[in-house]
Amino acid sequence: MEARGSSDEAWVEFTLCTFAEAKDASTTMQDLAEHKRKDNAEYGEPAKPVTVDADADETRAMQDGDYFDVVMRIRAVVAHLHASDAQLGNVEYAVKVQIARVKSVSNGVKPDR
């Protein structure tokens, strides 16, 4: 997802993984968040934890300079948001949109209807 119009170079990338059980998603979500934290630490200072207002079952968010990583679990889905040159408020908005889409699909509703 890229911002359009008079925006800068900001972009957001989503990755979704689905699991049969929420417990499997939870384990993977925690592992992925820890991997991202360690990955960021290898290139200098570790990413700092940030609070993201999300309606997910579990959320871990971090910021490393102009980059954000937000790893969430919504039921049996792990969602990873990676953003560059974005402001925290815009990251929170993108997170909320993604969570709403995952919940819609899991409830049998097409989010693009």
Coordinates of C-alpha atoms in Angstrom, one line a residue:
M1 CA 0.0 0.0 0.0
E2 CA 1.4 3.4 -1.0
A3 CA 0.1 6.8 -0.2
R4 CA -1.0 8.8 -3.2
G5 CA -1.3 12.4 -4.1
S6 CA 1.0 14.9 -2.4
S7 CA 2.4 12.3 -0.1
D8 CA 6.1 11.6 0.5
E9 CA 7.7 8.2 0.1
A10 CA 5.7 6.5 2.8
W11 CA 4.7 2.9 2.2
V12 CA 3.1 0.0 4.2
E13 CA 3.5 -3.7 3.5
F14 CA 1.2 -6.4 4.9
T15 CA 1.9 -10.1 5.3
L16 CA -0.8 -12.5 6.5
C17 CA -0.4 -16.1 7.6
T18 CA -3.4 -18.3 8.6
F19 CA -3.3 -21.2 11.0
A20 CA -5.8 -23.9 11.9
E21 CA -5.6 -23.0 15.6
A22 CA -5.3 -19.7 17.4
K23 CA -2.6 -21.2 19.7
D24 CA -0.4 -21.9 16.7
A25 CA -0.9 -18.4 15.5
S26 CA 0.0 -17.0 18.9
T27 CA 3.3 -19.0 19.0
T28 CA 4.2 -17.8 15.5
M29 CA 3.2 -14.2 16.3
Q30 CA 5.5 -14.1 19.3
D31 CA 8.4 -15.8 17.4
L32 CA 8.0 -13.4 14.5
A33 CA 7.9 -10.3 16.8
E34 CA 11.1 -11.5 18.6
H35 CA 12.8 -12.2 15.2
K36 CA 12.0 -8.7 14.0
R37 CA 13.2 -7.2 17.3
K38 CA 16.5 -9.1 17.0
D39 CA 16.8 -8.3 13.3
N40 CA 16.6 -4.6 14.0
A41 CA 19.2 -4.8 16.8
E42 CA 21.8 -6.3 14.4
Y43 CA 21.9 -3.1 12.5
G44 CA 22.6 -0.7 15.3
E45 CA 20.4 0.2 18.3
P46 CA 17.4 -2.1 19.0
A47 CA 14.0 -1.0 17.9
K48 CA 12.0 0.6 20.6
P49 CA 8.7 -0.8 21.6
V50 CA 5.7 1.5 20.7
T51 CA 2.1 1.3 21.7
V52 CA -0.3 0.9 18.8
D53 CA -4.0 1.2 19.5
A54 CA -5.2 -2.0 17.8
D55 CA -8.2 -4.3 18.3
A56 CA -6.2 -7.5 17.8
D57 CA -6.0 -10.4 20.2
E58 CA -2.2 -9.8 20.6
T59 CA 0.0 -7.0 19.4
R60 CA 3.7 -6.3 19.5
A61 CA 4.9 -3.1 17.8
M62 CA 8.3 -1.5 17.5
Q63 CA 9.9 1.5 15.8
D64 CA 13.5 1.7 14.4
G65 CA 14.1 5.2 13.1
D66 CA 11.6 5.7 10.2
Y67 CA 10.5 2.1 10.2
F68 CA 7.7 0.4 12.0
D69 CA 7.0 -3.3 12.5
V70 CA 3.7 -4.3 14.0
V71 CA 3.0 -8.0 14.5
M72 CA -0.6 -9.0 15.5
R73 CA -2.7 -12.0 16.0
I74 CA -6.4 -11.8 15.1
R75 CA -7.9 -15.1 16.0
A76 CA -5.9 -17.7 13.9
V77 CA -4.3 -15.1 11.6
V78 CA -0.9 -13.5 12.1
A79 CA -0.6 -10.1 10.4
H80 CA 2.7 -8.3 10.0
L81 CA 2.7 -4.7 9.0
H82 CA 6.0 -3.1 8.0
A83 CA 6.0 0.6 7.3
S84 CA 8.6 3.1 6.1
D85 CA 8.5 6.9 6.4
A86 CA 5.1 6.8 8.1
Q87 CA 3.8 8.5 11.2
L88 CA 2.5 6.5 14.1
G89 CA -1.0 7.7 13.6
N90 CA -1.0 6.5 10.0
V91 CA 0.5 3.2 11.1
E92 CA -2.4 2.8 13.6
Y93 CA -4.9 3.6 10.9
A94 CA -3.4 0.9 8.6
V95 CA -3.4 -1.6 11.4
K96 CA -7.1 -0.9 12.2
V97 CA -8.0 -1.3 8.5
Q98 CA -6.1 -4.6 8.3
I99 CA -7.7 -6.0 11.5
A100 CA -11.2 -5.0 10.3
R101 CA -10.6 -6.8 7.0
V102 CA -9.4 -10.0 8.7
K103 CA -12.4 -10.0 11.0
S104 CA -14.8 -9.5 8.1
V105 CA -13.3 -12.4 6.2
S106 CA -13.3 -14.7 9.2
N107 CA -17.0 -13.8 9.7
G108 CA -17.8 -14.7 6.1
V109 CA -18.2 -11.2 4.8
K110 CA -16.3 -10.0 1.7
P111 CA -14.5 -6.8 2.8
D112 CA -14.5 -5.3 -0.7
R113 CA -18.3 -5.7 -1.3

